[in-house]
Amino acid sequence: MAKYPRFSGSATDELRGFRGGPEDHIRLKLRDAFTPAQPVADVRHLAGRTTVLRSLIRSLEDQRLHVVLYGERGIGKTSLLRALTELGQEAQYLVRYTSCGEESDFSALFRSVISTIPLLYHADHDPTDEEIEQGKSLDSLLPSGPLSANQISDLFARLSGTRILIILDEFDRSPNSGFRRSVAELIKNLSDRSIRVQLLIAGVASNLAELVEHVPSIRRNIFGLRVPAMEADEIRELIEIGEHASGMAFDDKAIQLITSFSCGSPYLASLLGQHAGMAALDRGVKEAGASDVAEAVRIAADEIEQRVSENSVETINRAFAEGKDYALAALARIAMGHGGRLDTKNGDNAAECERAVKDAGLPYELVVPAGKPEDGRYEFREEGLPTYLWMMVARDLVNDPAKAVAKIGS
Ligand SMILES: Nc1ncnc2c1ncn2[C@@H]1O[C@H](COP(=O)(O)OP(=O)(O)OP(=O)(O)O)[C@@H](O)[C@H]1O
Ligand SMILES: [Mg+2]
């Protein structure tokens, strides 16, 4: 048996009776402290994001708007929704979270949400009713068969004594325009009749129109919020939270490197934090330093490479070999800081962006126009490319800092 690698923890998450040394203990905790593959589940582990949460709460509570939250993959949408769920529940909202998919069906989705809402909250039912005692829910008032947005809002119109927040995450995953149109119609109905139900839609998109493309009529009824890249102090806080949760410390240089290599992405910060912590443990120390972050960057770059198409990996290798690393690094940084958008006409980086698009983006067909060609907006042809490129640049930096700085700039 000894020659095989073994799982080091137990699937029961039990630490009791745990026979490893203190280092194995930290290793186990590191996995929960930095969770690059999972959203933050507990508001106490959410770093930063106070401004975003404040404006979400304001628009829901003060303006009674519906909300569309958008941003690129891994920017922290689901983590924010989890935190908002907790905060909403604390304020006695009934919060219902659902994740959309290719199969999402309007009737089935809302029927299942409604089935979790106690009859108690229906204005026409007296709380002493026998049915309420039996734990019946609002869906007992719905007809069978497909439901229309009208039928659902008629039912919701009779709600009293509570407010409901329905979260539809991964809205972009539903390719069904009928589903999207019905959701929009429901939003319109709910707003026009001041009904005590609000929708919070989230998904991957570089602009609001992309996510609600079929439904310009609801623009007035929704608050669109793009989740911004995280600030350096928010990334620092993410690492501090991880330090407390795991018992692994990160020295100043390590924190500084993770902050600049993550480029505002909580996903990258979490990934680098976990790998750097593990690398430090492999060296038998409990404080991660610059060399551990360097190791983390190498592992992360290999890992992310698996998620990019072979064709793009080849193209990027060729472009790097032909001296386009500076231009591609600039494009990656701009995209990561602006929700995936490359704007050659507006914004602080417009001139730099235009140069890099012309120099490397278009010649290697790594970027494509977004919207009308005359708008001068572009995006990477593949979603994961900015992150991958950024890790390639980081890998060059940690492998050969002098050469990389000379080529790429500091
Ligand atoms: N505010 C935060 N504090 C700490 N970690 C965060 C924060 N936001 C996101 N993360 C981490 O970043 C990663 C991505 O977050 P999340 O899953 O919420 O992103 P997402 O935008 O929903 O991604 P996707 O588009 O793939 O669904 C997760 O590892 C999560 O733990
Ligand atoms: Mg998500």
Tab-separated table of C-alpha atoms and ligand atoms in Angstrom:
chain	number	residue	atom	x	y	z
A	1	MET	CA	0.000	0.000	0.000
A	2	ALA	CA	2.774	2.382	0.970
A	3	LYS	CA	3.811	3.079	-2.593
A	4	TYR	CA	0.479	4.703	-3.456
A	5	PRO	CA	-0.333	8.310	-2.651
A	6	ARG	CA	-3.155	8.548	-0.116
A	7	PHE	CA	-5.867	11.105	0.602
A	8	SER	CA	-4.526	13.096	3.529
A	9	GLY	CA	-7.871	14.080	5.052
A	10	SER	CA	-11.155	12.408	5.754
A	11	ALA	CA	-14.322	13.037	3.738
A	12	THR	CA	-16.205	13.522	6.987
A	13	ASP	CA	-14.244	16.750	7.526
A	14	GLU	CA	-13.456	15.390	10.963
A	15	LEU	CA	-10.378	16.617	12.627
A	16	ARG	CA	-11.098	14.709	15.816
A	17	GLY	CA	-8.911	11.678	16.203
A	18	PHE	CA	-6.744	13.183	13.490
A	19	ARG	CA	-3.334	11.544	13.615
A	20	GLY	CA	-1.273	13.756	11.319
A	21	GLY	CA	1.185	16.339	12.593
A	22	PRO	CA	0.461	20.068	12.946
A	23	GLU	CA	1.502	20.608	9.340
A	24	ASP	CA	-1.123	18.208	8.029
A	25	HIS	CA	-3.596	20.075	10.137
A	26	ILE	CA	-2.713	23.364	8.424
A	27	ARG	CA	-2.868	21.611	5.059
A	28	LEU	CA	-6.441	20.555	5.729
A	29	LYS	CA	-7.379	24.008	6.891
A	30	LEU	CA	-5.762	25.677	3.884
A	31	ARG	CA	-8.242	23.925	1.634
A	32	ASP	CA	-11.144	25.521	3.420
A	33	ALA	CA	-9.438	28.867	3.874
A	34	PHE	CA	-8.779	29.379	0.156
A	35	THR	CA	-11.453	27.839	-2.043
A	36	PRO	CA	-10.687	28.810	-5.649
A	37	ALA	CA	-13.244	26.339	-6.955
A	38	GLN	CA	-16.088	27.380	-4.673
A	39	PRO	CA	-17.890	30.594	-3.843
A	40	VAL	CA	-17.467	32.059	-0.366
A	41	ALA	CA	-20.204	30.442	1.700
A	42	ASP	CA	-20.137	32.610	4.796
A	43	VAL	CA	-20.371	36.390	4.881
A	44	ARG	CA	-17.649	36.479	7.555
A	45	HIS	CA	-15.209	35.048	5.007
A	46	LEU	CA	-16.073	37.570	2.330
A	47	ALA	CA	-13.245	40.038	1.762
A	48	GLY	CA	-13.999	43.647	0.842
A	49	ARG	CA	-17.037	44.261	-1.364
A	50	THR	CA	-18.672	46.663	1.078
A	51	THR	CA	-19.378	49.235	-1.638
A	52	VAL	CA	-20.953	46.653	-3.919
A	53	LEU	CA	-23.072	45.186	-1.123
A	54	ARG	CA	-24.135	48.652	-0.007
A	55	SER	CA	-25.387	49.603	-3.460
A	56	LEU	CA	-27.099	46.232	-3.888
A	57	ILE	CA	-28.928	46.656	-0.600
A	58	ARG	CA	-29.858	50.261	-1.375
A	59	SER	CA	-31.365	49.457	-4.707
A	60	LEU	CA	-33.300	46.524	-3.303
A	61	GLU	CA	-34.449	48.176	-0.104
A	62	ASP	CA	-34.758	51.898	-0.860
A	63	GLN	CA	-35.602	51.854	-4.527
A	64	ARG	CA	-37.347	48.480	-4.634
A	65	LEU	CA	-35.669	47.757	-7.941
A	66	HIS	CA	-34.873	44.414	-9.449
A	67	VAL	CA	-31.168	43.848	-9.882
A	68	VAL	CA	-28.964	42.454	-12.614
A	69	LEU	CA	-25.469	41.624	-11.423
A	70	TYR	CA	-22.956	40.886	-14.146
A	71	GLY	CA	-19.259	40.338	-14.554
A	72	GLU	CA	-16.749	37.880	-15.890
A	73	ARG	CA	-16.154	34.393	-14.621
A	74	GLY	CA	-14.610	34.159	-11.173
A	75	ILE	CA	-15.051	37.822	-10.301
A	76	GLY	CA	-17.145	36.892	-7.249
A	77	LYS	CA	-20.808	37.093	-8.278
A	78	THR	CA	-22.000	33.959	-6.501
A	79	SER	CA	-19.998	34.849	-3.387
A	80	LEU	CA	-21.772	38.208	-3.290
A	81	LEU	CA	-25.143	36.532	-3.764
A	82	ARG	CA	-24.431	34.162	-0.879
A	83	ALA	CA	-23.543	37.097	1.356
A	84	LEU	CA	-26.632	38.970	0.253
A	85	THR	CA	-28.763	35.908	0.991
A	86	GLU	CA	-27.509	35.906	4.557
A	87	LEU	CA	-28.000	39.641	4.985
A	88	GLY	CA	-31.484	39.488	3.471
A	89	GLN	CA	-32.520	36.627	5.728
A	90	GLU	CA	-31.263	38.598	8.686
A	91	ALA	CA	-33.721	41.331	7.649
A	92	GLN	CA	-36.551	38.745	7.454
A	93	TYR	CA	-36.692	38.532	3.677
A	94	LEU	CA	-37.499	35.136	2.252
A	95	VAL	CA	-34.528	34.599	-0.049
A	96	ARG	CA	-34.628	31.860	-2.661
A	97	TYR	CA	-31.478	31.062	-4.615
A	98	THR	CA	-31.610	29.113	-7.862
A	99	SER	CA	-29.000	28.431	-10.448
A	100	CYS	CA	-30.137	28.454	-14.081
A	101	GLY	CA	-29.002	25.970	-16.688
A	102	GLU	CA	-29.568	24.919	-20.253
A	103	GLU	CA	-32.766	23.199	-19.254
A	104	SER	CA	-34.246	26.040	-17.239
A	105	ASP	CA	-37.974	26.173	-17.647
A	106	PHE	CA	-39.885	29.217	-16.483
A	107	SER	CA	-42.921	27.392	-15.042
A	108	ALA	CA	-40.936	24.668	-13.323
A	109	LEU	CA	-38.453	27.082	-11.802
A	110	PHE	CA	-41.043	29.449	-10.357
A	111	ARG	CA	-43.332	26.644	-9.279
A	112	SER	CA	-40.476	25.184	-7.285
A	113	VAL	CA	-39.655	28.562	-5.708
A	114	ILE	CA	-43.322	29.088	-4.839
A	115	SER	CA	-43.540	25.627	-3.301
A	116	THR	CA	-41.118	26.772	-0.603
A	117	ILE	CA	-43.209	29.767	0.449
A	118	PRO	CA	-45.588	29.027	3.323
A	119	LEU	CA	-49.276	29.714	2.782
A	120	LEU	CA	-49.031	31.801	5.923
A	121	TYR	CA	-47.853	34.716	3.792
A	122	HIS	CA	-50.945	34.790	1.597
A	123	ALA	CA	-53.162	37.769	2.443
A	124	ASP	CA	-56.398	35.736	2.131
A	125	HIS	CA	-55.347	33.020	4.528
A	126	ASP	CA	-55.814	33.430	8.223
A	127	PRO	CA	-52.784	32.180	10.162
A	128	THR	CA	-55.057	29.897	12.179
A	129	ASP	CA	-56.172	28.056	9.056
A	130	GLU	CA	-55.850	24.332	9.217
A	131	GLU	CA	-53.972	24.302	5.923
A	132	ILE	CA	-51.259	26.491	7.389
A	133	GLU	CA	-50.905	24.110	10.292
A	134	GLN	CA	-50.442	21.334	7.774
A	135	GLY	CA	-47.469	23.251	6.410
A	136	LYS	CA	-49.025	23.923	3.004
A	137	SER	CA	-47.322	26.310	0.673
A	138	LEU	CA	-48.404	28.857	-1.915
A	139	ASP	CA	-48.144	26.391	-4.789
A	140	SER	CA	-51.354	24.752	-3.586
A	141	LEU	CA	-53.090	27.820	-5.066
A	142	LEU	CA	-51.589	27.410	-8.512
A	143	PRO	CA	-53.310	25.627	-11.408
A	144	SER	CA	-51.473	22.680	-12.894
A	145	GLY	CA	-49.777	22.984	-16.269
A	146	PRO	CA	-47.540	25.720	-17.627
A	147	LEU	CA	-47.619	29.033	-15.785
A	148	SER	CA	-47.542	32.490	-17.299
A	149	ALA	CA	-45.796	35.550	-15.865
A	150	ASN	CA	-49.281	36.964	-15.257
A	151	GLN	CA	-50.448	34.020	-13.189
A	152	ILE	CA	-47.330	34.175	-11.078
A	153	SER	CA	-47.564	37.889	-10.450
A	154	ASP	CA	-51.286	37.551	-9.595
A	155	LEU	CA	-50.320	35.084	-6.892
A	156	PHE	CA	-47.414	37.200	-5.649
A	157	ALA	CA	-49.714	40.241	-5.538
A	158	ARG	CA	-51.511	38.598	-2.615
A	159	LEU	CA	-48.374	38.274	-0.492
A	160	SER	CA	-48.391	39.946	2.860
A	161	GLY	CA	-46.158	40.119	5.904
A	162	THR	CA	-42.973	39.369	4.015
A	163	ARG	CA	-40.854	40.256	1.053
A	164	ILE	CA	-39.315	37.725	-1.270
A	165	LEU	CA	-35.980	37.953	-3.007
A	166	ILE	CA	-35.595	35.468	-5.852
A	167	ILE	CA	-32.036	34.998	-7.030
A	168	LEU	CA	-31.425	33.559	-10.492
A	169	ASP	CA	-27.701	32.894	-10.748
A	170	GLU	CA	-25.977	31.809	-13.990
A	171	PHE	CA	-28.729	33.436	-16.025
A	172	ASP	CA	-26.411	33.432	-19.049
A	173	ARG	CA	-26.408	29.631	-19.069
A	174	SER	CA	-29.976	29.485	-20.233
A	175	PRO	CA	-29.947	29.686	-24.041
A	176	ASN	CA	-33.728	29.691	-24.084
A	177	SER	CA	-34.988	33.079	-25.166
A	178	GLY	CA	-38.554	32.125	-24.138
A	179	PHE	CA	-37.313	31.675	-20.574
A	180	ARG	CA	-35.552	35.029	-20.587
A	181	ARG	CA	-38.531	36.778	-22.093
A	182	SER	CA	-40.885	35.340	-19.452
A	183	VAL	CA	-38.533	36.441	-16.672
A	184	ALA	CA	-38.497	39.942	-18.160
A	185	GLU	CA	-42.265	39.976	-18.394
A	186	LEU	CA	-42.482	38.922	-14.768
A	187	ILE	CA	-40.134	41.741	-13.742
A	188	LYS	CA	-42.281	44.225	-15.636
A	189	ASN	CA	-45.463	42.927	-14.006
A	190	LEU	CA	-43.980	42.903	-10.523
A	191	SER	CA	-42.675	46.464	-10.890
A	192	ASP	CA	-45.842	47.899	-12.390
A	193	ARG	CA	-47.944	46.503	-9.566
A	194	SER	CA	-45.487	47.212	-6.695
A	195	ILE	CA	-45.533	43.573	-5.683
A	196	ARG	CA	-43.412	42.450	-2.712
A	197	VAL	CA	-41.167	40.204	-4.767
A	198	GLN	CA	-37.846	41.244	-6.251
A	199	LEU	CA	-35.643	39.403	-8.692
A	200	LEU	CA	-31.893	39.411	-8.590
A	201	ILE	CA	-30.367	38.062	-11.772
A	202	ALA	CA	-26.675	37.285	-12.099
A	203	GLY	CA	-24.528	36.052	-14.935
A	204	VAL	CA	-21.393	36.263	-17.012
A	205	ALA	CA	-21.483	39.205	-19.389
A	206	SER	CA	-19.303	42.147	-20.250
A	207	ASN	CA	-22.271	44.489	-20.364
A	208	LEU	CA	-25.807	44.682	-19.113
A	209	ALA	CA	-27.416	44.557	-22.546
A	210	GLU	CA	-25.773	41.196	-23.206
A	211	LEU	CA	-27.551	39.655	-20.252
A	212	VAL	CA	-30.986	41.130	-20.862
A	213	GLU	CA	-30.723	41.403	-24.638
A	214	HIS	CA	-34.285	40.426	-25.443
A	215	VAL	CA	-35.858	42.761	-23.027
A	216	PRO	CA	-35.043	46.436	-23.451
A	217	SER	CA	-38.439	47.312	-21.996
A	218	ILE	CA	-37.361	46.477	-18.458
A	219	ARG	CA	-34.302	48.739	-18.379
A	220	ARG	CA	-36.149	51.281	-16.235
A	221	ASN	CA	-37.165	48.678	-13.682
A	222	ILE	CA	-33.768	47.243	-13.025
A	223	PHE	CA	-30.529	48.309	-11.446
A	224	GLY	CA	-27.601	46.902	-13.389
A	225	LEU	CA	-24.382	46.442	-11.488
A	226	ARG	CA	-21.100	45.241	-12.897
A	227	VAL	CA	-19.016	43.484	-10.269
A	228	PRO	CA	-15.693	45.312	-10.396
A	229	ALA	CA	-12.228	43.807	-10.068
A	230	MET	CA	-11.129	43.813	-6.437
A	231	GLU	CA	-8.915	46.622	-5.129
A	232	ALA	CA	-5.456	45.833	-3.729
A	233	ASP	CA	-6.629	46.291	-0.125
A	234	GLU	CA	-9.540	43.905	-0.746
A	235	ILE	CA	-7.135	41.242	-2.037
A	236	ARG	CA	-4.970	41.865	1.017
A	237	GLU	CA	-8.022	41.257	3.199
A	238	LEU	CA	-8.809	38.052	1.283
A	239	ILE	CA	-5.351	36.773	2.203
A	240	GLU	CA	-5.655	37.900	5.814
A	241	ILE	CA	-8.944	36.025	6.140
A	242	GLY	CA	-7.194	32.952	4.711
A	243	GLU	CA	-4.329	33.387	7.162
A	244	HIS	CA	-6.695	33.402	10.122
A	245	ALA	CA	-8.685	30.452	8.867
A	246	SER	CA	-5.644	28.279	8.087
A	247	GLY	CA	-2.908	29.251	10.528
A	248	MET	CA	-0.532	29.778	7.593
A	249	ALA	CA	1.082	33.220	7.527
A	250	PHE	CA	2.090	35.169	4.395
A	251	ASP	CA	4.986	37.602	4.586
A	252	ASP	CA	4.725	41.102	3.111
A	253	LYS	CA	6.503	40.221	-0.100
A	254	ALA	CA	4.217	37.210	-0.651
A	255	ILE	CA	1.119	39.356	-0.130
A	256	GLN	CA	2.461	42.011	-2.465
A	257	LEU	CA	3.143	39.439	-5.188
A	258	ILE	CA	-0.236	37.747	-4.857
A	259	THR	CA	-1.894	41.148	-5.024
A	260	SER	CA	-0.147	42.148	-8.227
A	261	PHE	CA	-0.393	38.726	-9.892
A	262	SER	CA	-4.089	38.369	-9.158
A	263	CYS	CA	-4.857	41.632	-10.942
A	264	GLY	CA	-8.078	42.178	-9.003
A	265	SER	CA	-9.383	38.633	-9.500
A	266	PRO	CA	-10.508	36.991	-6.251
A	267	TYR	CA	-10.329	33.654	-8.040
A	268	LEU	CA	-6.630	34.089	-8.843
A	269	ALA	CA	-5.859	35.439	-5.372
A	270	SER	CA	-7.560	32.453	-3.790
A	271	LEU	CA	-5.815	30.000	-6.130
A	272	LEU	CA	-2.378	31.543	-5.548
A	273	GLY	CA	-3.015	31.774	-1.795
A	274	GLN	CA	-3.821	28.077	-1.586
A	275	HIS	CA	-0.908	26.909	-3.732
A	276	ALA	CA	1.594	29.235	-2.008
A	277	GLY	CA	0.461	28.003	1.412
A	278	MET	CA	0.880	24.386	0.291
A	279	ALA	CA	4.326	25.166	-1.168
A	280	ALA	CA	5.421	26.676	2.155
A	281	LEU	CA	4.221	23.553	3.984
A	282	ASP	CA	6.174	21.383	1.542
A	283	ARG	CA	9.255	23.328	2.621
A	284	GLY	CA	8.301	22.669	6.241
A	285	VAL	CA	7.595	26.318	7.155
A	286	LYS	CA	4.471	28.112	8.332
A	287	GLU	CA	5.089	31.427	6.651
A	288	ALA	CA	4.748	31.660	2.882
A	289	GLY	CA	7.252	33.893	1.117
A	290	ALA	CA	8.093	35.078	-2.385
A	291	SER	CA	9.478	31.710	-3.505
A	292	ASP	CA	6.230	29.993	-2.507
A	293	VAL	CA	4.210	32.462	-4.557
A	294	ALA	CA	6.568	31.795	-7.467
A	295	GLU	CA	5.854	28.069	-7.132
A	296	ALA	CA	2.133	28.820	-6.887
A	297	VAL	CA	2.282	30.819	-10.121
A	298	ARG	CA	3.924	27.889	-11.956
A	299	ILE	CA	1.278	25.466	-10.726
A	300	ALA	CA	-1.567	27.869	-11.434
A	301	ALA	CA	-0.313	28.607	-14.964
A	302	ASP	CA	-0.230	24.867	-15.768
A	303	GLU	CA	-3.656	24.375	-14.258
A	304	ILE	CA	-5.231	27.250	-16.155
A	305	GLU	CA	-3.593	26.122	-19.395
A	306	GLN	CA	-5.766	23.007	-19.267
A	307	ARG	CA	-8.855	25.174	-19.479
A	308	VAL	CA	-7.846	27.080	-22.592
A	309	SER	CA	-8.213	25.585	-26.072
A	310	GLU	CA	-5.098	24.031	-27.575
A	311	ASN	CA	-5.386	26.350	-30.500
A	312	SER	CA	-5.228	29.433	-28.262
A	313	VAL	CA	-2.286	28.035	-26.289
A	314	GLU	CA	-0.370	27.515	-29.552
A	315	THR	CA	-1.256	30.970	-30.854
A	316	ILE	CA	-0.167	32.609	-27.612
A	317	ASN	CA	3.117	30.700	-27.535
A	318	ARG	CA	3.792	31.870	-31.068
A	319	ALA	CA	2.885	35.463	-30.234
A	320	PHE	CA	5.159	35.417	-27.168
A	321	ALA	CA	8.007	33.982	-29.244
A	322	GLU	CA	7.492	36.771	-31.767
A	323	GLY	CA	7.906	39.419	-29.063
A	324	LYS	CA	4.253	40.266	-28.434
A	325	ASP	CA	4.363	39.624	-24.694
A	326	TYR	CA	4.225	43.301	-23.760
A	327	ALA	CA	1.158	43.929	-25.920
A	328	LEU	CA	-0.626	40.773	-24.753
A	329	ALA	CA	0.152	41.521	-21.101
A	330	ALA	CA	-1.382	44.964	-21.564
A	331	LEU	CA	-4.512	43.489	-23.166
A	332	ALA	CA	-4.888	40.919	-20.393
A	333	ARG	CA	-4.488	43.555	-17.677
A	334	ILE	CA	-6.991	45.929	-19.307
A	335	ALA	CA	-9.531	43.136	-19.858
A	336	MET	CA	-9.240	41.896	-16.280
A	337	GLY	CA	-9.684	45.381	-14.893
A	338	HIS	CA	-12.695	46.208	-17.079
A	339	GLY	CA	-14.987	43.215	-16.985
A	340	GLY	CA	-13.449	41.669	-20.085
A	341	ARG	CA	-13.904	44.776	-22.236
A	342	LEU	CA	-11.205	46.224	-24.473
A	343	ASP	CA	-12.250	49.749	-25.366
A	344	THR	CA	-10.006	51.486	-27.897
A	345	LYS	CA	-12.013	54.721	-27.955
A	346	ASN	CA	-12.986	55.532	-24.359
A	347	GLY	CA	-11.404	55.315	-20.951
A	348	ASP	CA	-7.951	55.913	-19.449
A	349	ASN	CA	-6.372	53.013	-21.316
A	350	ALA	CA	-7.893	53.701	-24.734
A	351	ALA	CA	-4.615	54.596	-26.489
A	352	GLU	CA	-2.640	51.734	-24.939
A	353	CYS	CA	-5.512	49.390	-25.689
A	354	GLU	CA	-5.724	50.453	-29.332
A	355	ARG	CA	-2.001	49.951	-29.813
A	356	ALA	CA	-2.060	46.479	-28.268
A	357	VAL	CA	-5.201	45.412	-30.166
A	358	LYS	CA	-3.554	46.415	-33.459
A	359	ASP	CA	-0.131	45.058	-32.558
A	360	ALA	CA	-1.085	41.643	-31.186
A	361	GLY	CA	-4.819	41.142	-30.547
A	362	LEU	CA	-6.070	41.342	-34.130
A	363	PRO	CA	-3.045	39.950	-36.035
A	364	TYR	CA	-3.170	36.746	-33.975
A	365	GLU	CA	-6.978	36.740	-33.950
A	366	LEU	CA	-6.974	36.582	-30.161
A	367	VAL	CA	-9.539	39.382	-29.892
A	368	VAL	CA	-12.763	39.921	-31.776
A	369	PRO	CA	-14.933	43.024	-32.150
A	370	ALA	CA	-17.693	43.366	-29.554
A	371	GLY	CA	-20.740	45.198	-30.813
A	372	LYS	CA	-20.591	47.388	-33.917
A	373	PRO	CA	-17.125	47.618	-35.535
A	374	GLU	CA	-17.220	51.453	-35.483
A	375	ASP	CA	-17.547	51.436	-31.655
A	376	GLY	CA	-13.953	50.248	-31.349
A	377	ARG	CA	-14.734	47.724	-28.633
A	378	TYR	CA	-13.164	44.297	-28.525
A	379	GLU	CA	-13.063	41.245	-26.306
A	380	PHE	CA	-10.902	38.141	-26.116
A	381	ARG	CA	-12.188	35.371	-28.362
A	382	GLU	CA	-12.155	32.950	-25.451
A	383	GLU	CA	-13.391	33.678	-21.969
A	384	GLY	CA	-10.427	32.355	-19.970
A	385	LEU	CA	-7.729	34.003	-22.087
A	386	PRO	CA	-7.030	37.142	-20.007
A	387	THR	CA	-6.431	35.070	-16.867
A	388	TYR	CA	-4.272	32.591	-18.747
A	389	LEU	CA	-2.193	35.307	-20.408
A	390	TRP	CA	-1.752	37.066	-17.120
A	391	MET	CA	-0.456	33.878	-15.491
A	392	MET	CA	1.943	33.337	-18.432
A	393	VAL	CA	3.339	36.802	-17.842
A	394	ALA	CA	3.550	36.135	-14.106
A	395	ARG	CA	5.342	32.843	-14.777
A	396	ASP	CA	7.942	34.635	-16.909
A	397	LEU	CA	8.370	37.143	-14.118
A	398	VAL	CA	8.978	34.570	-11.408
A	399	ASN	CA	11.174	32.351	-13.585
A	400	ASP	CA	13.439	35.083	-14.848
A	401	PRO	CA	12.596	38.422	-13.257
A	402	ALA	CA	15.400	40.388	-14.885
A	403	LYS	CA	14.571	39.236	-18.401
A	404	ALA	CA	10.830	39.611	-17.861
A	405	VAL	CA	11.091	43.150	-16.516
A	406	ALA	CA	13.313	44.138	-19.425
A	407	LYS	CA	10.754	42.790	-21.898
A	408	ILE	CA	7.467	43.460	-20.211
A	409	GLY	CA	8.131	46.493	-18.030
A	410	SER	CA	7.853	46.596	-14.272
B	1	LIG	N1	-15.119	38.864	-1.715
B	1	LIG	C1	-14.438	37.712	-1.743
B	1	LIG	N2	-13.652	37.348	-0.697
B	1	LIG	C2	-12.952	36.195	-0.724
B	1	LIG	N3	-12.956	35.337	-1.746
B	1	LIG	C3	-13.717	35.636	-2.818
B	1	LIG	C4	-14.498	36.834	-2.866
B	1	LIG	N4	-15.155	36.856	-4.038
B	1	LIG	C5	-14.811	35.729	-4.674
B	1	LIG	N5	-13.958	34.999	-3.954
B	1	LIG	C6	-13.341	33.732	-4.376
B	1	LIG	O1	-13.147	33.832	-5.794
B	1	LIG	C7	-13.573	32.662	-6.466
B	1	LIG	C8	-14.646	32.965	-7.476
B	1	LIG	O2	-15.807	33.457	-6.814
B	1	LIG	P1	-17.302	33.162	-7.291
B	1	LIG	O3	-17.500	31.715	-7.500
B	1	LIG	O4	-18.174	33.862	-6.344
B	1	LIG	O5	-17.273	33.918	-8.699
B	1	LIG	P2	-18.390	33.957	-9.829
B	1	LIG	O6	-18.330	35.332	-10.422
B	1	LIG	O7	-19.687	33.483	-9.326
B	1	LIG	O8	-17.794	32.921	-10.873
B	1	LIG	P3	-18.590	32.138	-12.053
B	1	LIG	O9	-18.844	33.148	-13.100
B	1	LIG	O10	-17.613	31.113	-12.510
B	1	LIG	O11	-19.834	31.564	-11.463
B	1	LIG	C9	-13.991	31.710	-5.358
B	1	LIG	O12	-12.871	30.958	-5.058
B	1	LIG	C10	-14.284	32.549	-4.165
B	1	LIG	O13	-13.957	31.826	-3.018
B	2	MG	MG	-20.951	31.910	-9.870
